[in-house]
Short mmCIF file of C-alpha atoms in Angstrom, two decimals:
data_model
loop_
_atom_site.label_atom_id
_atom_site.label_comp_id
_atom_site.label_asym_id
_atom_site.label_seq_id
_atom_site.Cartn_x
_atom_site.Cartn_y
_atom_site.Cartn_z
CA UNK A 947 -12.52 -37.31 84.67
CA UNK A 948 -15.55 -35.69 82.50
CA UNK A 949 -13.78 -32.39 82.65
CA UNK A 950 -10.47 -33.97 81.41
CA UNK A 951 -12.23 -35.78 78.59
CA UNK A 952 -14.06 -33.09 77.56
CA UNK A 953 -10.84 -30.66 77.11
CA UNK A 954 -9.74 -32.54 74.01
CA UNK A 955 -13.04 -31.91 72.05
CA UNK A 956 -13.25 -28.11 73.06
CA UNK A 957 -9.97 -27.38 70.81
CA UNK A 958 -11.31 -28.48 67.56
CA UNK A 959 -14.31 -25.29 67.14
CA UNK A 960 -10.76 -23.28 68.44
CA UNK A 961 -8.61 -24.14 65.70
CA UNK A 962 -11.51 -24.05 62.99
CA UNK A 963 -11.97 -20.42 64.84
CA UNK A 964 -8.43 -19.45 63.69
CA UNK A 965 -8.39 -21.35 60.71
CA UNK A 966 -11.41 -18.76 59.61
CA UNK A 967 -9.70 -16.06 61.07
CA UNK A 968 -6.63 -16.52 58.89
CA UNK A 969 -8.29 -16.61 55.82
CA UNK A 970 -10.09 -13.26 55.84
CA UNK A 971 -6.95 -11.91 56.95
CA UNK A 972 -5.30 -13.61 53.95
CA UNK A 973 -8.32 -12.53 51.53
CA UNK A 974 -8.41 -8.66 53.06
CA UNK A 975 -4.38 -8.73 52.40
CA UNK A 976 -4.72 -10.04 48.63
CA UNK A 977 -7.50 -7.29 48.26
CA UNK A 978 -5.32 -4.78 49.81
CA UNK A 979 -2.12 -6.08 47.66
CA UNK A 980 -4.33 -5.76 44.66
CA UNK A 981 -5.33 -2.18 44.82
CA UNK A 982 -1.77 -0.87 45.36
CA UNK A 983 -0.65 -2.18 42.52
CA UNK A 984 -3.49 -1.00 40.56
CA UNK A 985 -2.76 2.06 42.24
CA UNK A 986 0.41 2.26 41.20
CA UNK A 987 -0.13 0.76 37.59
CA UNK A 988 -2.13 3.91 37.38
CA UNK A 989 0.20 6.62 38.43
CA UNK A 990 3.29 4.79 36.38
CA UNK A 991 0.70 5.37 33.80
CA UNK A 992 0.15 9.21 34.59
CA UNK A 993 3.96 9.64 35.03
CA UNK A 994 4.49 7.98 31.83
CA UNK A 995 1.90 10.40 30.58
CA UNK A 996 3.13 13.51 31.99
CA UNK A 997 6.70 12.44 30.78
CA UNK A 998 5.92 12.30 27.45
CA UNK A 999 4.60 15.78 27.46
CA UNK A 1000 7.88 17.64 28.81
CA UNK A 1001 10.21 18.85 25.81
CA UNK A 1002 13.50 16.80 25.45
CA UNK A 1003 15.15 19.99 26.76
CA UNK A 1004 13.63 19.12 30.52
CA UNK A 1005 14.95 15.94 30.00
CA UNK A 1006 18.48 16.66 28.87
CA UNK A 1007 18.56 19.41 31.77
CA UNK A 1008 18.29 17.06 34.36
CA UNK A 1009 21.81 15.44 34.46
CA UNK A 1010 23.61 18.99 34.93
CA UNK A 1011 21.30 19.65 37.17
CA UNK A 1012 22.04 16.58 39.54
CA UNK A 1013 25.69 16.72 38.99
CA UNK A 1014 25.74 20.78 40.12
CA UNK A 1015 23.71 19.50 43.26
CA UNK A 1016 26.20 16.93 43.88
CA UNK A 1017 29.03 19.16 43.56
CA UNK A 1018 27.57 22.10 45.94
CA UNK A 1019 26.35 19.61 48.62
CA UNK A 1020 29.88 17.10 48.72
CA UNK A 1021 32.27 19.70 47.97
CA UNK A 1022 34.25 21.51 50.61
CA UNK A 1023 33.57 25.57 50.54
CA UNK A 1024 37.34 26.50 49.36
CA UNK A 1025 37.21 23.94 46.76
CA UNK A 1026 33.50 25.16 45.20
CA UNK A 1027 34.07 27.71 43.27
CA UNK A 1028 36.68 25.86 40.89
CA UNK A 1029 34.43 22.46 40.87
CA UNK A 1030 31.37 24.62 40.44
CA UNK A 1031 32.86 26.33 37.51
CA UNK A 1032 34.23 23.03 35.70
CA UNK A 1033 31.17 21.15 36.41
CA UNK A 1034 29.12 23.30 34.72
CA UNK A 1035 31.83 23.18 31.87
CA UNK A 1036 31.37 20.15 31.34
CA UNK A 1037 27.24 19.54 32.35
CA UNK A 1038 25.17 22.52 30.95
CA UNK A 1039 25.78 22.07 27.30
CA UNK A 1040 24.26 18.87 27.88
CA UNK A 1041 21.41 20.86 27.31
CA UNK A 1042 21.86 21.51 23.65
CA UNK A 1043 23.10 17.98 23.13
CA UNK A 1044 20.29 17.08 20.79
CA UNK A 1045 20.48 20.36 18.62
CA UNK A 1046 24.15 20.17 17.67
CA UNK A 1047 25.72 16.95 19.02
CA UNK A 1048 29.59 17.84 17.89
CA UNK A 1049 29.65 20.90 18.86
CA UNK A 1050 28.64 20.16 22.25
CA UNK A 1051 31.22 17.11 22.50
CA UNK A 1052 33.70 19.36 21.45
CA UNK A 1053 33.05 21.76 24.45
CA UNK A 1054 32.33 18.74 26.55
CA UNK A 1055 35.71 17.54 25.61
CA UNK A 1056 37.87 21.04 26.07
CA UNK A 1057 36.13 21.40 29.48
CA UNK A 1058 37.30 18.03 30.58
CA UNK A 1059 41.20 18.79 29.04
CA UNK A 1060 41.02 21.98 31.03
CA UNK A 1061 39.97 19.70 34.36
CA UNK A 1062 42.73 17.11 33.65
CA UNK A 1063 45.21 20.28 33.38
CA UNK A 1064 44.33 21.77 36.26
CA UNK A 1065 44.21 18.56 38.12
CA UNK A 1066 40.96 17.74 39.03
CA UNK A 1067 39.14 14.98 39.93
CA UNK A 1068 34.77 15.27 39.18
CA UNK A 1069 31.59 13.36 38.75
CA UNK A 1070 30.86 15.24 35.80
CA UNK A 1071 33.48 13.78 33.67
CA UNK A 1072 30.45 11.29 33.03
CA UNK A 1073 29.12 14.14 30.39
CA UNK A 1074 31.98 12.91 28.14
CA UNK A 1075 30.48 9.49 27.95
CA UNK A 1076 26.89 11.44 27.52
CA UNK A 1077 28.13 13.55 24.39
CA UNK A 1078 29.86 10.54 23.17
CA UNK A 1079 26.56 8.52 23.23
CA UNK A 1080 25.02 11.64 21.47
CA UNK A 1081 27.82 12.27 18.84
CA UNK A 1082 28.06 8.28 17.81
CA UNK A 1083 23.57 8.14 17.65
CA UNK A 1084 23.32 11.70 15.83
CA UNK A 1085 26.72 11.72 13.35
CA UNK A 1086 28.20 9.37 11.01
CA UNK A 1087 30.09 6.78 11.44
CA UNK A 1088 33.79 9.07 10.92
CA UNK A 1089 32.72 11.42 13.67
CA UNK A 1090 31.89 8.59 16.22
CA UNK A 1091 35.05 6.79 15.44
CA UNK A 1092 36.91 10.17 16.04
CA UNK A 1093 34.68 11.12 19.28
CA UNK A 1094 35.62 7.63 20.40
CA UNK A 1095 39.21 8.72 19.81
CA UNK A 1096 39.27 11.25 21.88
CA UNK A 1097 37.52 9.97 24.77
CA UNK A 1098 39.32 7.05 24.74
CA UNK A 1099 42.94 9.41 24.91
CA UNK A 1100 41.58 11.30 27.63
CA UNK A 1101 40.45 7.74 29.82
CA UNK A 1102 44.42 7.31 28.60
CA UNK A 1103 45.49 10.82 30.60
CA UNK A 1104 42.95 10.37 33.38
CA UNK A 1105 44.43 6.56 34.32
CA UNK A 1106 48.14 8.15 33.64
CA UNK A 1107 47.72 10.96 35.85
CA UNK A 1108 44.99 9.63 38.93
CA UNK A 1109 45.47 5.32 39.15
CA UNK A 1110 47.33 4.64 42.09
CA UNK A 1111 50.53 3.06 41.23
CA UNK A 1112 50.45 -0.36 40.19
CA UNK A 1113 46.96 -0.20 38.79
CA UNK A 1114 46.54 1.42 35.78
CA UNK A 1115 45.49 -1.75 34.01
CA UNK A 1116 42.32 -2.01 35.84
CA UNK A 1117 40.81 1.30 35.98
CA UNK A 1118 41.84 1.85 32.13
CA UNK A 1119 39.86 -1.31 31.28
CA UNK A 1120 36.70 0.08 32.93
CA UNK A 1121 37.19 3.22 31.08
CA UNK A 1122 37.88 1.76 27.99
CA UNK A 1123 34.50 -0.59 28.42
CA UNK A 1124 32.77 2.29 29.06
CA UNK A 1125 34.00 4.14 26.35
CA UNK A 1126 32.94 1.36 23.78
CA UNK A 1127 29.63 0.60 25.50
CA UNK A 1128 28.70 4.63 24.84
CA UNK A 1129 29.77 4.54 21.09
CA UNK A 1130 28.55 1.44 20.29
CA UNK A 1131 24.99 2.08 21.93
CA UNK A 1132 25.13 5.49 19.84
CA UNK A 1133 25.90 3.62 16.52
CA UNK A 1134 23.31 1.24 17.30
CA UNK A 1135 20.66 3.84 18.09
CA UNK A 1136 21.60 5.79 14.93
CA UNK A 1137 21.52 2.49 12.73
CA UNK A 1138 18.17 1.60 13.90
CA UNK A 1139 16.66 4.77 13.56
CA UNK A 1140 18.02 4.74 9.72
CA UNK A 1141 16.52 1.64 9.73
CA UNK A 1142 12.97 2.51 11.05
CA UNK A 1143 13.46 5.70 8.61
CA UNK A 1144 13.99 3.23 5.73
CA UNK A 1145 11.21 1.19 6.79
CA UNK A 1146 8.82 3.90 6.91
CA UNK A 1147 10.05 5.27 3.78
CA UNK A 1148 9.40 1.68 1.84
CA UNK A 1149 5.88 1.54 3.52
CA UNK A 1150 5.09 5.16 2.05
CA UNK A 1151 6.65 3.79 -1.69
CA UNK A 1152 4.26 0.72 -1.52
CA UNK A 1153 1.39 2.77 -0.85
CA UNK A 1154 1.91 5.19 -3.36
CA UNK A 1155 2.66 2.18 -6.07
CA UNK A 1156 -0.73 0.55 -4.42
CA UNK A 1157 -2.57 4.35 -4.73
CA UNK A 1158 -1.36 4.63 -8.38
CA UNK A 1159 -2.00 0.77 -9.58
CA UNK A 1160 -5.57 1.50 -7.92
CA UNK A 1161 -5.80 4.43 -9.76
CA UNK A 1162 -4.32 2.97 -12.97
CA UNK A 1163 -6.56 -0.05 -12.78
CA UNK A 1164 -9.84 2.18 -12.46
CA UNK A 1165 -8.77 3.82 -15.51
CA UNK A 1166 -8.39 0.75 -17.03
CA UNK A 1167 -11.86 -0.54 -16.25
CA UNK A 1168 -13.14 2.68 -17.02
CA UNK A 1169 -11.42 2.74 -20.52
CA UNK A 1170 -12.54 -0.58 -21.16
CA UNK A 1171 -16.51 0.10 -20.28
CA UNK A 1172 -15.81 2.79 -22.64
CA UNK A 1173 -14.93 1.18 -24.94
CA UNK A 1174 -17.48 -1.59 -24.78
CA UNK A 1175 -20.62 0.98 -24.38
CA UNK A 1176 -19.20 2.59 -27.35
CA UNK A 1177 -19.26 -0.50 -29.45
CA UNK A 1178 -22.79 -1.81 -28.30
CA UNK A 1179 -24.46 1.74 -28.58
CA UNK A 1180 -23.02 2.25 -31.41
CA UNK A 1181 -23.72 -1.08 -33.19
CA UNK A 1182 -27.29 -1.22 -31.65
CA UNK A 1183 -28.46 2.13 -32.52
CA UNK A 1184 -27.44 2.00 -35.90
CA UNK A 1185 -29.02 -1.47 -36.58
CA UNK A 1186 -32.42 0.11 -35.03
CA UNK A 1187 -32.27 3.26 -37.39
CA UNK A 1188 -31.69 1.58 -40.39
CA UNK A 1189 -34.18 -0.78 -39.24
CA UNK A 1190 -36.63 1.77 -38.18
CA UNK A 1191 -36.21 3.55 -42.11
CA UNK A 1192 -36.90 -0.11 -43.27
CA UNK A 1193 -40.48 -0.11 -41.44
CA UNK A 1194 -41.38 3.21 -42.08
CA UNK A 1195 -40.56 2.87 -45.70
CA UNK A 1196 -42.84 -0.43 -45.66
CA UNK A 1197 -45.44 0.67 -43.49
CA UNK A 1198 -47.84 1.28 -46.16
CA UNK A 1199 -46.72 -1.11 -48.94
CA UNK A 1200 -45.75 -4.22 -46.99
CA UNK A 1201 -46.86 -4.19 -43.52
CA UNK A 1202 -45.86 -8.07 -42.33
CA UNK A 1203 -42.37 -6.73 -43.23
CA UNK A 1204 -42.65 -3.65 -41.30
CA UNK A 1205 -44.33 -5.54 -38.21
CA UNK A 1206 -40.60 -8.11 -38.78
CA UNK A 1207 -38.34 -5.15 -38.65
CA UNK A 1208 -40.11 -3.35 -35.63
CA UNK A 1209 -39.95 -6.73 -33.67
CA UNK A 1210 -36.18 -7.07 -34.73
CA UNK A 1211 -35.79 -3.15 -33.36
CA UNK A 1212 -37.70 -4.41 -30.19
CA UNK A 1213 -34.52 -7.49 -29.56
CA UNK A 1214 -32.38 -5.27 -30.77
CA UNK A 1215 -33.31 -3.09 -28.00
CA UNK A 1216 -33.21 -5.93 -25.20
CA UNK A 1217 -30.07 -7.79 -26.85
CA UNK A 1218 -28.38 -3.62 -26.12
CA UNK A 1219 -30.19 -3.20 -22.36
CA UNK A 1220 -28.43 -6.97 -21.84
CA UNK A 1221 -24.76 -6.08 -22.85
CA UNK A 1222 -24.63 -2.60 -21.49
CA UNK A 1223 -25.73 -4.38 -17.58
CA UNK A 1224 -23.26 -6.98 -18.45
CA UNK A 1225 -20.38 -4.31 -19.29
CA UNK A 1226 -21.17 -2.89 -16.57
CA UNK A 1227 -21.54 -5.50 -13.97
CA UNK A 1228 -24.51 -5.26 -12.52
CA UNK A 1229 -26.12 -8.21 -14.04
CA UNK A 1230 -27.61 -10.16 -11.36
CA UNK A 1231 -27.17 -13.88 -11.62
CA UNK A 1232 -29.61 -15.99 -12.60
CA UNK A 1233 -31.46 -13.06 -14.30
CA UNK A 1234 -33.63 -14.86 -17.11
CA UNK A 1235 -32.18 -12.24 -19.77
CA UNK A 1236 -28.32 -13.50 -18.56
CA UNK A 1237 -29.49 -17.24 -19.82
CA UNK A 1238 -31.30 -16.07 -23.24
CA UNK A 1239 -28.71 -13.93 -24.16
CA UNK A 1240 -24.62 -15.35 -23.20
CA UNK A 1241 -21.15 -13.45 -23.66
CA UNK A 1242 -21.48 -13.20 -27.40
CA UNK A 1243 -18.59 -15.24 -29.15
CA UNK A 1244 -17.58 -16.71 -32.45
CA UNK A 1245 -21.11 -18.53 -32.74
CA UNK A 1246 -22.77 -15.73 -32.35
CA UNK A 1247 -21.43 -13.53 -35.59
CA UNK A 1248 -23.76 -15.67 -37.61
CA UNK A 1249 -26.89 -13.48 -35.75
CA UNK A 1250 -24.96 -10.67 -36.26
CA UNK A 1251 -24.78 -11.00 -39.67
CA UNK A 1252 -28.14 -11.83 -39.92
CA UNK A 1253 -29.15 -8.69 -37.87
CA UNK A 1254 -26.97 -6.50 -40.25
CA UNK A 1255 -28.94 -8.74 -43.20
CA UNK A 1256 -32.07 -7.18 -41.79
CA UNK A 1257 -30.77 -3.68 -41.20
CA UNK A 1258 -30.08 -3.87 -45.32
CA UNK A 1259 -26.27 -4.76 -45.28
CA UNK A 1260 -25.64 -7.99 -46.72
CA UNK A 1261 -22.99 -10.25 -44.83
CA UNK A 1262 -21.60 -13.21 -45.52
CA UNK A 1263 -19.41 -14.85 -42.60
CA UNK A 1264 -17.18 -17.76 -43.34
CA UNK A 1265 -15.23 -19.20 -40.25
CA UNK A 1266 -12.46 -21.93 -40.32
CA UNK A 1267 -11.28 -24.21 -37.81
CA UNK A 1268 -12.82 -25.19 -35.06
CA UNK A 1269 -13.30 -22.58 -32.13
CA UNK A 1270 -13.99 -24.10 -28.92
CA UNK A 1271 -10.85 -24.07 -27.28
CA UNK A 1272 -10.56 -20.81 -28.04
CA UNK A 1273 -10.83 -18.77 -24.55
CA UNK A 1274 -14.01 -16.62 -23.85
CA UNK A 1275 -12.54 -13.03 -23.60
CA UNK A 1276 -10.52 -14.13 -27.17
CA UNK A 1277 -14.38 -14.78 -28.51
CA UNK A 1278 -15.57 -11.55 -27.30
CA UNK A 1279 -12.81 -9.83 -29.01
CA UNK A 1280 -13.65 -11.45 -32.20
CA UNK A 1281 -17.33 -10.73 -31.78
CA UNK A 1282 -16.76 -7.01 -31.34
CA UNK A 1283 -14.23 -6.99 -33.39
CA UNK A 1284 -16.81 -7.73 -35.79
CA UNK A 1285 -19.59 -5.98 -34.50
CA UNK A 1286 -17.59 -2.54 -35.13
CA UNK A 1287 -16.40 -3.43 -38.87
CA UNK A 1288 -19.72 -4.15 -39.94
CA UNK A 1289 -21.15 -1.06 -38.24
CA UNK A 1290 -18.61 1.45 -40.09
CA UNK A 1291 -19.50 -0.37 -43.35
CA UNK A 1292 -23.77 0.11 -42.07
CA UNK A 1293 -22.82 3.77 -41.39
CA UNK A 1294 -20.77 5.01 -43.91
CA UNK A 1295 -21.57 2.92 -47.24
CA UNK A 1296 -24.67 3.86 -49.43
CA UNK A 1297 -27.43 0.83 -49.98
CA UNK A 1298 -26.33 -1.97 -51.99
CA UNK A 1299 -22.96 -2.67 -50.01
CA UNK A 1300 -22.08 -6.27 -49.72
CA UNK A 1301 -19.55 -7.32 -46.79
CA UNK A 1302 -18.04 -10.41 -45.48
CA UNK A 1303 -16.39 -11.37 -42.55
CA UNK A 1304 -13.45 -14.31 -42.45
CA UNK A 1305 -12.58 -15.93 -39.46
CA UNK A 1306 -9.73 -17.83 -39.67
CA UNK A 1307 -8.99 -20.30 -35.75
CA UNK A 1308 -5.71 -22.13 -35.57
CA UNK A 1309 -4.42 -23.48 -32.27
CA UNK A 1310 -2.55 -20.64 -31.25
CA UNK A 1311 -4.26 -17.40 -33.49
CA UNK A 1312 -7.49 -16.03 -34.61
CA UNK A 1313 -7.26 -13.98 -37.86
CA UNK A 1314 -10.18 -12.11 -38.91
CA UNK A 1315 -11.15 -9.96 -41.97
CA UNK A 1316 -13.53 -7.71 -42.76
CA UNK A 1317 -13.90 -6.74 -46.21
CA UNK A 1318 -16.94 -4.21 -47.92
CA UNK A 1319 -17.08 -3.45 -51.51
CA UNK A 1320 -18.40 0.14 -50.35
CA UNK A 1321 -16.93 3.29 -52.39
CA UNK A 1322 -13.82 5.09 -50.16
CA UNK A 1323 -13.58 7.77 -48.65
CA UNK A 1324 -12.59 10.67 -50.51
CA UNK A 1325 -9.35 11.19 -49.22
CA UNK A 1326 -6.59 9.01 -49.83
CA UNK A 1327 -5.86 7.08 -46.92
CA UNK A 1328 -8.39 9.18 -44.41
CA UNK A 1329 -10.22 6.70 -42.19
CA UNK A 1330 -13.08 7.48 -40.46
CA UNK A 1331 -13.65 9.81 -37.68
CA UNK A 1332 -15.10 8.51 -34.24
CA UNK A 1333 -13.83 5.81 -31.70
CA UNK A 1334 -14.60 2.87 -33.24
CA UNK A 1335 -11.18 2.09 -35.40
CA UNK A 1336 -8.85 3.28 -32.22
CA UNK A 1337 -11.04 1.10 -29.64
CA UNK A 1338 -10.40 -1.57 -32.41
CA UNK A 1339 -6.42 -1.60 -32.00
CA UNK A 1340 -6.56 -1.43 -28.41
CA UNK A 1341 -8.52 -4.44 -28.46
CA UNK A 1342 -6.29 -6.13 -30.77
CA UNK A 1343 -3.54 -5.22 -28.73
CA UNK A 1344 -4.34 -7.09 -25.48
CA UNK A 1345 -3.89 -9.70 -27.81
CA UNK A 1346 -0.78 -8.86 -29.31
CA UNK A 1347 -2.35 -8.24 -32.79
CA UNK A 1348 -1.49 -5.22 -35.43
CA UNK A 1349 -5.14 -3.81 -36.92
CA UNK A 1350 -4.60 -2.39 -40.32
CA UNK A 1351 -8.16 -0.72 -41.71
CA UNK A 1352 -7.83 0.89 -44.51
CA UNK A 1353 -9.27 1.29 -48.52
CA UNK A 1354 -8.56 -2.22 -50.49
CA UNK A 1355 -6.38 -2.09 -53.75
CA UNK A 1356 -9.32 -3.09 -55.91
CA UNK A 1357 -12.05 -0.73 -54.05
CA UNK A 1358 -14.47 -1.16 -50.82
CA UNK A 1359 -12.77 -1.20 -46.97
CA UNK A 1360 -10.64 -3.87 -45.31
CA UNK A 1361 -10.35 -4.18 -41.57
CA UNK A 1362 -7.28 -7.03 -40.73
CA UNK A 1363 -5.79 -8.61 -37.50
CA UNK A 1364 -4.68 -11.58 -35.87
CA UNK A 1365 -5.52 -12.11 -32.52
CA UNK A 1366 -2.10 -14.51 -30.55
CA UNK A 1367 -3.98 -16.51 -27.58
CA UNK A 1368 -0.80 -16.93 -25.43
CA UNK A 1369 -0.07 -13.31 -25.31
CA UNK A 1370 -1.68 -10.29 -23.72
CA UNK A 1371 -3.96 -9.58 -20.39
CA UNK A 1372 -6.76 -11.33 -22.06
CA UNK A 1373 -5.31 -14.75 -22.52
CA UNK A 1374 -4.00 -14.68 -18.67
CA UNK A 1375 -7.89 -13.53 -18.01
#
């Protein structure tokens, strides 16, 4: 009886024996499963590899190859040198299938008319369906509807000649499958590679358009720093020269109003060191000089003339209509368009010359006009040389405006345009 009870309990450590036994066998398996097929993920790899580097000739030699085997190793000895011969008429220029894809069809094809002539049945007559494929990816759309012609007539002749009788419908419906299946794989092949061609093609155009409205918008920025170191140098310096003569000429006689005009030449300086960062953008923000000294606008041709007042040209500014919903870039126009008028008149008019400056603000325009009462210049209708009158009308431009500068009917210099807000890059801006 205590041996018979105690049988029972002995199994349990047995099965929990084979229970642990199973599952490293299990595990060891998985592990075993996993590195064959990592194994063999890596010599797919290497094949694919290695494939890749064989010329398309290796490739395109291997079905002639296979179909010669099959011949020599199936064919009777009597019947091998005719089979041998035909097969190869119809395999090997396979080869050159890529180079010139009609011409080889059309050997292709004679080979196989010579085989249905001399009555014979092969495996290679699958190199018609090959140079079919070929001739419908490689040729247009005429020549694969004529290569499919003449395939399809021979699968005609082949059924006519080799179905047993009573079932030409069925074989001739393969053929005919097959037939279409090759041609219309070709055509598809050919359409998307004119596709992926076009593709490629329209990615090239963009980035060439992207390369050249890069290029065109550098030039752009470039011509307009330009344009704007150009108008602030040239304003600037010219207000500290004339303002420099001014203190050395009072140095001795008046020297409270040569101390003025030096500290004029000294903001003159800063107000130029200001702009040209700004133009430039490297103005950090925040900078104190950013806060003293804002995008110069309308409000600001008042201290302009004041600073040409001091520099010993007298201006007189006169501005109608209000101005505050007129956009900032529009303002900085104004301003410089300003800034460069009264500069010609500081540069090229004697002492004594009296100019004033118009601005005229409707809702949808800015008109401004600069007037001098300075002599001309001593040609008729000669302007003068330098930047400043050509950087003028490209401003006025962006804004749609016509500048006309030229001498005034009753004597001095007249510099005209009007500015149209809801035209040109720098209303958008």
């Amino acid at each position: 009886m205590t041996e018979a009870a105690a049988e029972p309990g002995n199994a349990h450590p047995v099965r929990h024996r084979d229970r642990v036994r199973r599952t490293r066998t299990a595990v060891r398996l998985t592990r075993y499963a996993d590195l064959a097929s990592s194994r063999g993920a890596r010599l797919v790899r290497a094949a694919r590899r290695w494939g890749l580097r064989l010329p398309p000739t290796v490739w395109d030699s291997l079905l002639p190859a296979l179909l010669l085997l099959n011949i020599v190793t199936t064919r009777p000895p009597r019947e091998l040198p005719v089979a041998v011969t035909l097969s190869a008429a119809l395999a090997l220029p396979l080869v050159w299938r890529r180079r010139a894809p009609l011409t080889v069809f059309g050997a292709v094809a004679a080979a196989a008319f010579v085989q249905w002539l001399m009555d014979v049945q092969l495996p290679a007559d699958i190199a018609l369906l090959v140079a079919l494929y070929t001739a419908a990816a490689n040729a247009g759309r005429r020549a694969a509807l004529l290569a499919g012609a003449v395939v399809e007539g021979g699968a005609l002749l082949a059924c006519l000649r080799w179905a047993t009788e009573g079932a030409f419908l069925t074989p001739f419906v393969a053929v005919t499958a097959m037939v279409v299946a090759a041609a219309v794989l070709g055509v598809n092949v050919r359409t998307t590679r004119a596709y992926l061609a076009a593709l490629e093609e329209r990615a090239a155009r963009l980035e060439q358009q992207q390369d050249q409205q890069a290029r065109l918008a550098v030039a752009e920025e470039r011509t307009r720093i330009t344009r704007e170191m150009h108008d602030i140098v040239t304003h600037n310096l010219s207000v500290m020269v004339a303002l420099t003569d001014a203190a050395v000429y009072a140095q001795r006689r008046s020297p409270d109003k040569a101390t003025t005009a030096m500290l004029q030449i000294s903001e003159t300086g800063r107000q130029a060191l200001t702009d040209m960062r700004r133009s430039l953008g490297i103005l950090r923000t925040g900078e104190p000089d950013a806060e003293r000294h804002p995008l110069p606008g309308i409000a600001q041709v008042e201290s302009l003339a004041d600073q040409m007042c001091a520099a010993g040209l007298a201006t007189r500014v006169e501005v109608r209509g209000g101005h505050t919903h007129i956009p900032a870039t529009a303002q900085l126009t104004v301003y410089r368009l300003v800034q460069e008028a009264l500069t010609n008149t500081l540069k090229h008019t004697p002492a004594g010359t009296h100019a004033e400056v118009r601005i005229q603000c409707a809702a949808e325009t800015v008109t401004v006009d600069v007037t001098d009462n300075g002599p001309c210049p001593p040609l008729p209708g000669a302007t003068p040389s330098g930047h400043g009158i050509p950087g003028m009308r490209e401003r006025s431009a962006v804004y749609g405006g016509k500048l006309r500068a030229g001498p005034l009917p009753g004597g001095g210099w007249g510099v005209h345009t009007r500015l149209f807000l809801g035209s040109g890059e720098g209303a958008c801006a």
